[in-house]
Coordinates of C-alpha atoms and ligand atoms in Angstrom, one line a residue:
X270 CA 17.9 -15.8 35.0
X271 CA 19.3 -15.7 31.5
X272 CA 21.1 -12.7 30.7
X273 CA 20.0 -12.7 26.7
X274 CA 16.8 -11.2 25.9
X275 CA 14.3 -13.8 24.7
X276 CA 14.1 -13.6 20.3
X277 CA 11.6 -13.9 18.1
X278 CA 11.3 -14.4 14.7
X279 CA 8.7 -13.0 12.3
X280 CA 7.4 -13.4 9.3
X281 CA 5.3 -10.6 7.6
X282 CA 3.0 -11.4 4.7
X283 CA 0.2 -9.8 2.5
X284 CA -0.4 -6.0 1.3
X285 CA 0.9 -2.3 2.9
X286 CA -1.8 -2.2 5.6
X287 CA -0.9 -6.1 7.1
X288 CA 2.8 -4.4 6.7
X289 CA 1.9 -1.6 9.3
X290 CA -0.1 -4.3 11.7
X291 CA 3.7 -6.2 11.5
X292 CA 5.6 -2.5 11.8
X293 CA 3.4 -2.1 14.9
X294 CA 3.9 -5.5 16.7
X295 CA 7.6 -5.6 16.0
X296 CA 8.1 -2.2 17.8
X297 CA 6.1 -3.1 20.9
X298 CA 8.2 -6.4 20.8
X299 CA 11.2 -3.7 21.2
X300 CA 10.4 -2.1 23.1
X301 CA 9.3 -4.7 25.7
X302 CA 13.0 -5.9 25.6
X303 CA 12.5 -8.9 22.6
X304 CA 15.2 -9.6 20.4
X305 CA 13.8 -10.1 16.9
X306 CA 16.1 -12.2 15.0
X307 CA 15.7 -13.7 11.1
X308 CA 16.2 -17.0 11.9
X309 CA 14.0 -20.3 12.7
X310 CA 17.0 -21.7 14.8
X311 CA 17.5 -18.8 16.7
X312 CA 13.6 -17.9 17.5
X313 CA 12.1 -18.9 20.9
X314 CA 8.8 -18.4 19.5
X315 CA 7.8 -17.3 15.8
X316 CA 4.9 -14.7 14.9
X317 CA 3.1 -14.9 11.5
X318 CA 1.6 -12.5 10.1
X319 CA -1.0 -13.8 7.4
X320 CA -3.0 -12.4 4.7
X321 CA -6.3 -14.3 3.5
X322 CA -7.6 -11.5 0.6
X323 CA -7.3 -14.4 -2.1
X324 CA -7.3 -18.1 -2.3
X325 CA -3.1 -17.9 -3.6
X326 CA -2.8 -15.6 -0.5
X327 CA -4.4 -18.1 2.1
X328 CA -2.3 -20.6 0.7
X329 CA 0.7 -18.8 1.1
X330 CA -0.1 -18.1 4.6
X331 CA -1.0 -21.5 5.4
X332 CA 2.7 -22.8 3.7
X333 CA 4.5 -20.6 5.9
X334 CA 2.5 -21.4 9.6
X335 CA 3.4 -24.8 8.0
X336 CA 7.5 -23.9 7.7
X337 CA 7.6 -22.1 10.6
X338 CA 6.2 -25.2 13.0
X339 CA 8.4 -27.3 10.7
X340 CA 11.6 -25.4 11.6
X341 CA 10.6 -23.9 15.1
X342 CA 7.3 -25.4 17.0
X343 CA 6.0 -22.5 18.1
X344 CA 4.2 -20.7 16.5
X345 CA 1.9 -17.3 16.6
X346 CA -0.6 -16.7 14.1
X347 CA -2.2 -13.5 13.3
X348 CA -3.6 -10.9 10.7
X349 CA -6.6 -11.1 8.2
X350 CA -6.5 -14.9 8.1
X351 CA -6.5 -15.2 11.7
X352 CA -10.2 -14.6 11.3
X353 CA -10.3 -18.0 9.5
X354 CA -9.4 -19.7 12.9
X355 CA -11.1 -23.5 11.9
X356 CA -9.2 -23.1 8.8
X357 CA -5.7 -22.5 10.2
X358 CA -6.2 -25.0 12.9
X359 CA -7.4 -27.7 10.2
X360 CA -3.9 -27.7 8.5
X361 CA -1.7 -27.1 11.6
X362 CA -3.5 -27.6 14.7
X363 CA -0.4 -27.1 17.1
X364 CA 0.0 -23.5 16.7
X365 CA 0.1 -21.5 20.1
X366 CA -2.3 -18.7 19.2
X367 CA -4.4 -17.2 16.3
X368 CA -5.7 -13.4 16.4
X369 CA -7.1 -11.1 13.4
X370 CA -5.8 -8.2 12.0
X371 CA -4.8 -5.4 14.2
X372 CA -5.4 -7.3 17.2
X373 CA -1.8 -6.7 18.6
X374 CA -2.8 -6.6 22.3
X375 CA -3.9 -10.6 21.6
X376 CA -0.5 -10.9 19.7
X377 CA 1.7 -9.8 22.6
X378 CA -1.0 -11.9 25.3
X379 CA 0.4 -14.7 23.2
X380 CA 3.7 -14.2 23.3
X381 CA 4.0 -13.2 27.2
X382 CA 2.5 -16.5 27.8
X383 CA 5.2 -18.4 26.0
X384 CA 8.1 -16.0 26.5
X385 CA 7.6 -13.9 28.9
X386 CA 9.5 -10.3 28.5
X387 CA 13.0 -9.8 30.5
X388 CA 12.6 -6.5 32.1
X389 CA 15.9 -4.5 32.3
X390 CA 15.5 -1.2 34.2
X391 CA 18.8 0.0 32.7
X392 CA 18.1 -1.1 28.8
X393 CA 14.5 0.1 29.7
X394 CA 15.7 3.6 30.4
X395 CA 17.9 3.9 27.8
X396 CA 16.3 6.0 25.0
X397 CA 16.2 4.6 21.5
X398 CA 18.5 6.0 18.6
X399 CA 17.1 7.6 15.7
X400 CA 17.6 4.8 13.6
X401 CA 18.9 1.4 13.8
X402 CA 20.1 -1.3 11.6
X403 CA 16.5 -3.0 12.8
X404 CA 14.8 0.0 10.8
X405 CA 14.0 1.8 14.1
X406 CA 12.7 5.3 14.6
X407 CA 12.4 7.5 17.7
X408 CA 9.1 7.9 18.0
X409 CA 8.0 6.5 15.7
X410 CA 8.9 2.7 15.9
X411 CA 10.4 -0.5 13.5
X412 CA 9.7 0.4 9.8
X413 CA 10.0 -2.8 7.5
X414 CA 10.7 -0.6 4.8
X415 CA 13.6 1.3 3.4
X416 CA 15.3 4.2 5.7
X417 CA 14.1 7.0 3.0
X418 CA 9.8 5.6 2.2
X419 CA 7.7 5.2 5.1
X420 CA 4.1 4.2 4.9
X421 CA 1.7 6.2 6.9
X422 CA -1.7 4.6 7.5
X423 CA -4.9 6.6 8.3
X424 CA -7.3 4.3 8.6
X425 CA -8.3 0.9 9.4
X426 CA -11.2 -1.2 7.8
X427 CA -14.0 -0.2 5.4
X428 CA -17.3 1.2 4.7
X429 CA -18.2 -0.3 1.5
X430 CA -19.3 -3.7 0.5
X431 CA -17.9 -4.4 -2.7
X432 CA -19.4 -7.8 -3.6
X433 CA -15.9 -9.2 -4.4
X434 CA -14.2 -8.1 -1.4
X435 CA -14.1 -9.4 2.3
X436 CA -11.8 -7.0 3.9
X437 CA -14.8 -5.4 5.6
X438 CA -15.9 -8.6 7.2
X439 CA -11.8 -9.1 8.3
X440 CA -10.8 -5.6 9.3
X441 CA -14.4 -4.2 10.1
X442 CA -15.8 -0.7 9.0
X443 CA -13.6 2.2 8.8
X444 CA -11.7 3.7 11.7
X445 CA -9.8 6.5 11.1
X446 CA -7.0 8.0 13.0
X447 CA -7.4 11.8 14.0
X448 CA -5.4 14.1 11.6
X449 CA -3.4 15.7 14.0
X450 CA -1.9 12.3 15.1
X451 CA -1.2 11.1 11.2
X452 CA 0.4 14.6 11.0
X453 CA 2.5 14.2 14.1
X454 CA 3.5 10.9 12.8
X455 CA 4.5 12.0 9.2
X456 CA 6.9 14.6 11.0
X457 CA 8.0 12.3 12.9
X458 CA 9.1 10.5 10.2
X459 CA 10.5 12.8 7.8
X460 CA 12.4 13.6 10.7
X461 CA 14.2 10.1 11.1
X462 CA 14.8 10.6 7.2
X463 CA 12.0 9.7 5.2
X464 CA 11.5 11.3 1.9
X465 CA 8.2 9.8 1.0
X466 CA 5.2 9.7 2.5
X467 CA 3.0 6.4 1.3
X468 CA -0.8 7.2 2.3
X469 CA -2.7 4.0 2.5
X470 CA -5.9 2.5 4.1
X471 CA -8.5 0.2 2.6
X472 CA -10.5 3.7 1.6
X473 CA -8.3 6.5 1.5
X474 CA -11.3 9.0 0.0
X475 CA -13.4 8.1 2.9
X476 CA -11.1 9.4 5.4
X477 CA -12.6 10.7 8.9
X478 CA -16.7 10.3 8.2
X479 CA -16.7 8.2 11.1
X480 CA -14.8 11.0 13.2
X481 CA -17.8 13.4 11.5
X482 CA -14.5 15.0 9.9
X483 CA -13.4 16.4 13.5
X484 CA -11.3 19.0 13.8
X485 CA -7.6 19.0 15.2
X486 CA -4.8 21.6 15.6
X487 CA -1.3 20.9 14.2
X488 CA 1.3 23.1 14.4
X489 CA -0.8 25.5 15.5
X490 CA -3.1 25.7 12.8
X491 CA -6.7 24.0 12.6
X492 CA -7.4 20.6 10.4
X493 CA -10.4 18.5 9.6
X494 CA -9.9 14.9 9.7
X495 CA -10.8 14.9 5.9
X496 CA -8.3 13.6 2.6
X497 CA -8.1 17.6 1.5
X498 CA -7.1 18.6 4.9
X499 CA -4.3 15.8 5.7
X500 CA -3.2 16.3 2.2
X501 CA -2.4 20.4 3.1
X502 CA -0.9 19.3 6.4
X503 CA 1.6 16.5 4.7
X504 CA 2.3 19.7 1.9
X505 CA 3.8 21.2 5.0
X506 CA 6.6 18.8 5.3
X507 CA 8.6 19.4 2.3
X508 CA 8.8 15.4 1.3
X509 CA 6.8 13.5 -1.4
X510 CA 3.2 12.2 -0.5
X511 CA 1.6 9.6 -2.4
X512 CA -2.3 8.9 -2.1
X513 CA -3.1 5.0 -2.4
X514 CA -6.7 3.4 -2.1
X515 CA -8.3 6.0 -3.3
X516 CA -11.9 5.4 -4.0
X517 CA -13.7 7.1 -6.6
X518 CA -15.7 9.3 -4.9
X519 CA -16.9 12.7 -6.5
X520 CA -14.6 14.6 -3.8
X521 CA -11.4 13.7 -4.8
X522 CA -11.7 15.9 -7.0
X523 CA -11.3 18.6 -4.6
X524 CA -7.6 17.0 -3.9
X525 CA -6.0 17.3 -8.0
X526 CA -5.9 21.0 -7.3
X527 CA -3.2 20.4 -4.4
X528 CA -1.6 18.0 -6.6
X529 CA -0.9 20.6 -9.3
X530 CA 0.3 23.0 -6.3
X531 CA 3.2 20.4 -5.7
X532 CA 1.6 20.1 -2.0
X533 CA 1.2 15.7 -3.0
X534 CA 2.8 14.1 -5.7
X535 CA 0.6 14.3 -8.9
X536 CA -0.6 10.7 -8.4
X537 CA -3.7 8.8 -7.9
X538 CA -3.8 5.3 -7.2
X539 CA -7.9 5.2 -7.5
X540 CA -9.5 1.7 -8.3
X541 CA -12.2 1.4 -10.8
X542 CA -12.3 -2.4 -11.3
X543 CA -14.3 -2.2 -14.5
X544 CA -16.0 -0.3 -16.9
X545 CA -19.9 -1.7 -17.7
X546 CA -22.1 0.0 -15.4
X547 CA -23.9 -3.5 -15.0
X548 CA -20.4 -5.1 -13.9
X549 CA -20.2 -2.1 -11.5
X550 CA -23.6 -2.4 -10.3
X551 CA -23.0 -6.0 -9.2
X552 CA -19.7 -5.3 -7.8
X553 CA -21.9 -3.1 -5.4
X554 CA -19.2 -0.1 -7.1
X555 CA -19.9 3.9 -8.5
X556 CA -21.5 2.9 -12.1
X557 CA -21.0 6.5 -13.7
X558 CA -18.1 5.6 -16.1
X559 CA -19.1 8.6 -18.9
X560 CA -18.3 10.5 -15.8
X561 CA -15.0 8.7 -14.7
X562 CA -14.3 10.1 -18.2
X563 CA -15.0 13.7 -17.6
X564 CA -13.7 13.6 -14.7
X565 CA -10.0 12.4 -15.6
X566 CA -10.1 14.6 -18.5
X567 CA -10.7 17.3 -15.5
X568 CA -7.9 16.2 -13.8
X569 CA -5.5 16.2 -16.4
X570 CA -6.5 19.9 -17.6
X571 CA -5.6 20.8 -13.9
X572 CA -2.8 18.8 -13.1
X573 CA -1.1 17.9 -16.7
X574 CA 1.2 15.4 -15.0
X575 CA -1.1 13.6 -12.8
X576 CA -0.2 10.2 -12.8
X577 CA -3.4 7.2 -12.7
X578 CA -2.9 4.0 -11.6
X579 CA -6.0 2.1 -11.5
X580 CA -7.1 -1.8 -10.8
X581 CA -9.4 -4.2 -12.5
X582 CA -11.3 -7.2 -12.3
X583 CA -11.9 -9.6 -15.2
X584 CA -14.2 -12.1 -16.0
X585 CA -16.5 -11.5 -13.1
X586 CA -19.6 -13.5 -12.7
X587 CA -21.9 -12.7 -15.7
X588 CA -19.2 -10.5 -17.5
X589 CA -20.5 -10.9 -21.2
X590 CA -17.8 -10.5 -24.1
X591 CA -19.4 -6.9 -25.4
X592 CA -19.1 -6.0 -21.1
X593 CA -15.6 -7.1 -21.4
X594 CA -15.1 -5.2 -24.4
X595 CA -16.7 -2.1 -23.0
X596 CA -13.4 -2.6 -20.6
X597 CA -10.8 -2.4 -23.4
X598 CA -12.6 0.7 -24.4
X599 CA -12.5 2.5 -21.9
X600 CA -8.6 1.8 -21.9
X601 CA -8.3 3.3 -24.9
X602 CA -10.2 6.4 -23.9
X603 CA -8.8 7.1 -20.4
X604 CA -5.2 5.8 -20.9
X605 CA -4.4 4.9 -17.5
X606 CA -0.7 5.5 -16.9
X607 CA -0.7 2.0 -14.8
X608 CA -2.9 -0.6 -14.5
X609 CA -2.8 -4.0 -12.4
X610 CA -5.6 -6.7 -13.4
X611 CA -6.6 -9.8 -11.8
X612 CA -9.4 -12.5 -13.5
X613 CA -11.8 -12.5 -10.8
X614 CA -11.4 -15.0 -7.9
X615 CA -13.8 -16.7 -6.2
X616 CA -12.8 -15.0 -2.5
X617 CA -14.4 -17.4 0.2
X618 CA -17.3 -15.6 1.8
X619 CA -17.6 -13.4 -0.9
X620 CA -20.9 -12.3 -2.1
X621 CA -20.3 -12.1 -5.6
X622 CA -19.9 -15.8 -5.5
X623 CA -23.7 -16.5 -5.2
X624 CA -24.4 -14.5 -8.7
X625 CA -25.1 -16.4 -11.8
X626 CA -23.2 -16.8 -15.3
X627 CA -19.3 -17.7 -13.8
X628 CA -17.0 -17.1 -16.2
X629 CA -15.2 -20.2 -17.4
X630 CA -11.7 -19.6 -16.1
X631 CA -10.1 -20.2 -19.7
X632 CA -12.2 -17.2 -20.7
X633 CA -11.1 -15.2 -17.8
X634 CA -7.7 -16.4 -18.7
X635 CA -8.0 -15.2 -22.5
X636 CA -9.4 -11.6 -21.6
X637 CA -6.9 -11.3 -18.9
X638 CA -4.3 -11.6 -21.4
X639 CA -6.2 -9.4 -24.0
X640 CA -6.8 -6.8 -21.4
X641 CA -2.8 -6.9 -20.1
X642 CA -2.0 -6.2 -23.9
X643 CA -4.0 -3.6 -25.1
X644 CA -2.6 -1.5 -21.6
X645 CA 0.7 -2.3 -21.9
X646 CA 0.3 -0.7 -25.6
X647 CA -0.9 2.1 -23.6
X648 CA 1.6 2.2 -20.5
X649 CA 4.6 1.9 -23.5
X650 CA 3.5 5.0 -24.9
X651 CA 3.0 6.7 -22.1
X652 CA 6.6 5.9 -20.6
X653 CA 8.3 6.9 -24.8
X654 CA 6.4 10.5 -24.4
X655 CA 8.3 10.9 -21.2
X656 CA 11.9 10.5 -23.3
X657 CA 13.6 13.8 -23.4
X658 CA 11.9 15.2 -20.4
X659 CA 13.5 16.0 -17.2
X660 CA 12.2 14.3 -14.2
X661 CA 12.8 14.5 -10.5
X662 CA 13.9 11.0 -9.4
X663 CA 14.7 9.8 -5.8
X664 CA 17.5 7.0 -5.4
X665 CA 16.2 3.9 -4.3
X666 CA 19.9 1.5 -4.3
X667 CA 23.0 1.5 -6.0
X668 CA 24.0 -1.2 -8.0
X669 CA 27.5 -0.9 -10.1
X670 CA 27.8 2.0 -12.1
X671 CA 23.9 2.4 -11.8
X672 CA 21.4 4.3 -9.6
X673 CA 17.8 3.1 -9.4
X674 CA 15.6 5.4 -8.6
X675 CA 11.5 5.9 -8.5
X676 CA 10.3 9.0 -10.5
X677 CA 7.1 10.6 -9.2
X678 CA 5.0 8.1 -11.6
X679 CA 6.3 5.4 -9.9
X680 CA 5.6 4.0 -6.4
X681 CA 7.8 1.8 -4.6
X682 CA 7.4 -2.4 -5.7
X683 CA 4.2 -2.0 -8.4
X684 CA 5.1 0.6 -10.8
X685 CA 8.6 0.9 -12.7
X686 CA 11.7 2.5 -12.0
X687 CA 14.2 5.0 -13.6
X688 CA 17.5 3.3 -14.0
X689 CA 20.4 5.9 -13.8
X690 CA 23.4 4.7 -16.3
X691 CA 25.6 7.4 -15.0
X692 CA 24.7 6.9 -11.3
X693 CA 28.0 6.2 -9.6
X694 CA 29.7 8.6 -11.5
X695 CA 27.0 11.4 -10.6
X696 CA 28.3 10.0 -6.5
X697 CA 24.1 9.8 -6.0
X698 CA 23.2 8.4 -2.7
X699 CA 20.2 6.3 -1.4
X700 CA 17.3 8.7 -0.5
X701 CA 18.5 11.5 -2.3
X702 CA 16.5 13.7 -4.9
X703 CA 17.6 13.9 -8.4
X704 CA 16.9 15.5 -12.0
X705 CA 17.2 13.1 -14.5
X706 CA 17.5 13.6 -18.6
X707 CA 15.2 10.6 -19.9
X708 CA 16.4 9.2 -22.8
X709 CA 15.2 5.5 -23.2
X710 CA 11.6 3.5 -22.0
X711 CA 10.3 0.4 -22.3
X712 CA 7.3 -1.2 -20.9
X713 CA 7.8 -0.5 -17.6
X714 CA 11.3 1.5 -16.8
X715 CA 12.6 4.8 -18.2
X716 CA 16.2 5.1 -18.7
X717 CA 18.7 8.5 -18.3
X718 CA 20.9 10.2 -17.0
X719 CA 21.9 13.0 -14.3
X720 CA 20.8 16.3 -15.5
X721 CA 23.6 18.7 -14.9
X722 CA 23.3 22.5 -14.9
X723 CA 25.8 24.0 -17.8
Ligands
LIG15 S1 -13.7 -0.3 -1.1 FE1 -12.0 -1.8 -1.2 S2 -11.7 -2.6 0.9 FE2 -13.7 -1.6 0.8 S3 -15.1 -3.3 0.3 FE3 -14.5 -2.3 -1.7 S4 -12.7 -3.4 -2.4 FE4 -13.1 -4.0 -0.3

C-alpha cells in the first residue's frame, strides 16, 4: 500500500454560493484523508466545479473540464452546469462523472470509485488545528477565502421565477438552514478569526418560509428562522455582517433598524434589475418602483449611512428607449452607492427568451455604456462626499508602504477599496480594524490615512 495519501486537484468556478458547494467538498476530501494539491501533474484525479448562470460562464466551465482532461485525464465534473450533462459530455465525453450543484454525496461516490480514500486510524484520530495553511477551520472546515472573511450561506435554491433566471431550475426551490445551526457556524468562525460575516443565498429576504420560520434556541435564547432574527443573532458576535441577495421584499424593511443599531453593517446588496414596471412585470419581478423610492428614502432617514448596492438588466426583450430611460431616471433619483449592470443575455432555458421585441445587441451595447456612465457620475460623488470623514476600515493585505483595506461600503472583490498610504508605517496587520482619515476618491477607491488620537 502506498504510504502518500491519494491528491486531488480542484478547480472552483462561478459566484459565492458554487464557492461554499467547493468549501464543502474540499473539507470532506480532508477529512477523508485526500491530499488536495494545486497542480495538474500532481492530481490523481481533478474535481471541477462549474457554473452555467450565463453563456460566458458555461464557456468558461467547458474550457477548464477541457484543460483539466488535457493536463490530467481524469476528470470530475460538478455544480450548476452539471445539470447540463448532454452538454458537457458533447465537448468532452471522457470525463469520469458529472453531478449538479450541491450534490456532494455524488461528488465523493465519484471520487471513491477512482481513488479510493487511504484510511489512517492514527491521522484519523488526530484532531484538526484551528487553522491551516489549506484555510482550515475546526469545526468548521476548508474556507477558499481569506483567514479574516468567511461566507456564511443560509440557504440553498429559490422560490421565485424570475423570467431571466435559471438558478431555480439548477439549485431547486429554497431550502434554508435552521438558524441555530447558521448561528453555531458564524461562532464557529469568528472563533477561527473571522471578522466578517458574508450572508449569501440565492434569496436572502426569503429566509426560513419553507421551515414556516421555526423556531430555535441559541445561546440560550429563542430565534425564528427568519432574516430579522439571524440578523440579532449574528449582532451577538461582535464581527461585521454583511446581507447579500437580498430581494426586495416589503420586510426588509424591518432589518435597516438593526443596521442603524450597528447589530449588521449598514449595507444592502438588494437587486432591482430595472426600473419600468412593464420591464419588471415581464421579468416576473416586484413592479412598485415609486415605492422602491419611498422606501430607500426610508431607509436612509433611519440608517444615514446605509450603503445600496443594487443590479440591473439592460436591453431586455421589448425594453423600449423611453423604458430604458425610465432606468437612468431612476438612477438619478435613488443614487445607488454601487451598481453592477449586465445587457441582458439570452440564458439557455430561460423563459424570457420566448418574449417578443429582442433588443439588437448593439443597442444593448449602447445603453449599457450610457447606463455605466450616468452611475459612475453617481458612485464618484458618492465616494468625494466621503473625503474628510473618518471611516472604520478592515485590512485586507499589505503591499509596500500600503494597507488595503475594505470600509463598511465595500464588500470583498465587487465594490472598492480604501488604500492606506501610511499603512506600514501605522504596523497595521491583515484582519485588523482600523479608523481611517479619507482624504482622496475616485471612481471606485477612497484614499487616507490612519486616524490617530492626539
Ligand atoms: S430571485 Fe434571484 S435566483 Fe431567484 S429566480 Fe430571481 S434572479 Fe433567480
Amino acid at each position: 500500500m502506498s504510504l502518500q495519501n491519494p491528491k486531488v486537484g480542484f478547480v472552483s468556478l462561478g459566484c459565492p454560493k458554487a464557492l461554499v458547494d467547493s468549501e464543502r467538498i474540499l473539507t470532506q476530501l480532508k477529512v477523508e484523508g485526500y491530499d488536495l494539491v494545486p497542480t495538474y501533474d500532481d492530481a490523481d484525479v481533478v474535481v471541477v466545479n462549474t457554473c452555467g448562470f450565463i453563456d460566458s460562464a458555461v464557456a468558461e466551465s467547458l474550457d477548464a473540464i477541457g484543460e483539466a482532461m488535457a493536463e490530467n485525464g481524469k476528470v470530475i465534473v460538478t455544480g450548476c452546469l452539471g445539470k447540463r450533462p448532454d452538454e458537457i459530455r458533447a465537448a468532452h465525453p471522457g470525463v469520469l462523472s458529472i453531478s449538479g450543484p450541491q450534490d456532494y454525496a455524488s461528488v465523493m461516490n465519484a471520487v471513491h470509485d477512482v481513488l479510493p480514500p487511504k484510511h489512517d486510524p492514527f491521522i484519523d484520530l488526530v484532531p484538526a488545528p484551528r487553522r491551516l495553511g489549506d484555510g482550515f477551520i475546526e469545526g468548521v472546515g476548508i474556507k477558499l477565502t481569506p483567514k479574516h472573511y468567511a461566507y456564511l450561506k443560509i440557504s440553498e435554491g429559490c422560490n421565485h421565477r424570475c423570467s431571466f433566471c435559471i438558478i431555480p431550475s439548477m439549485r431547486g426551490d429554497l431550502v434554508s438552514r435552521p438558524v441555530d445551526d447558521v448561528l453555531r457556524e458564524a461562532e464557529r468562525l469568528v472563533r477561527g478569526g473571522v471578522k466578517e460575516l458574508l450572508v449569501v443565498s440565492q434569496d436572502t429576504s426569503a429566509y426560513g418560509v419553507d421551515l414556516k420560520y421555526a423556531e430555535r434556541e441559541w445561546r440560550g435564547k429563542a430565534y425564528q428562522t427568519r432574516m430579522k432574527a439571524l440578523c440579532e443573532g449574528l449582532g451577538e458576535l461582535g464581527v461585521w455582517s454583511r446581507l447579500h441577495y437580498v430581494y426586495p421584499y416589503p420586510h426588509v424593511d424591518d432589518v435597516i433598524p438593526l443596521m442603524a443599531e450597528g447589530k449588521v453593517l449598514p449595507y444592502l446588496d438588494i437587486p432591482f434589475q430595472h426600473a419600468s414596471p412593464r420591464i419588471l412585470k415581464l421579468m416576473k419581478r416586484p413592479g412598485a418602483v415609486d415605492k422602491t423610492l419611498e422606501r430607500i428614502q426610508n431607509w436612509r432617514s433611519i440608517a444615514p449611512d446605509i450603503t445600496l448596492r443594487s443590479t440591473f438588466i439592460v436591453g431586455f426583450p421589448g425594453e423600449t428607449e423611453a423604458e430604458f430611460e425610465e432606468l437612468l431616471d431612476f438612477l438619478d433619483e435613488a443614487q445607488l452607492d454601487r451598481v453592477g449592470a449586465f445587457a441582458y443575455s439570452p440564458v439557455e432555458g430561460a423563459a424570457a427568451n420566448a418574449l417578443p421585441d429582442a433588443v439588437p445587441e448593439e443597442v444593448k451595447q449602447e445603453r449599457l455604456a450610457r447606463f455605466m456612465e450616468r452611475q459612475s457620475e453617481i458612485s464618484e460623488a458618492k465616494l468625494a462626499a466621503k473625503v474628510g470623514s473618518v471611516q472604520r476600515c478592515l485590512v485586507d493585505a499589505l503591499d509596500g508602504d500600503l494597507a488595503i483595506a475594505r470600509s463598511m461600503a465595500d464588500a470583498p472583490e465587487i465594490d472598492g477599496l480604501v488604500q492606506i498610504q501610511n499603512g506600514f508605517e501605522a504596523g497595521l496587520k491583515v484582519g485588523e480594524f482600523v479608523d481611517v482619515e479619507i482624504m482622496g476618491s475616485d471612481e471606485h477607491d477612497l484614499y487616507g490615512e490612519v486616524a490617530f488620537d492626539d
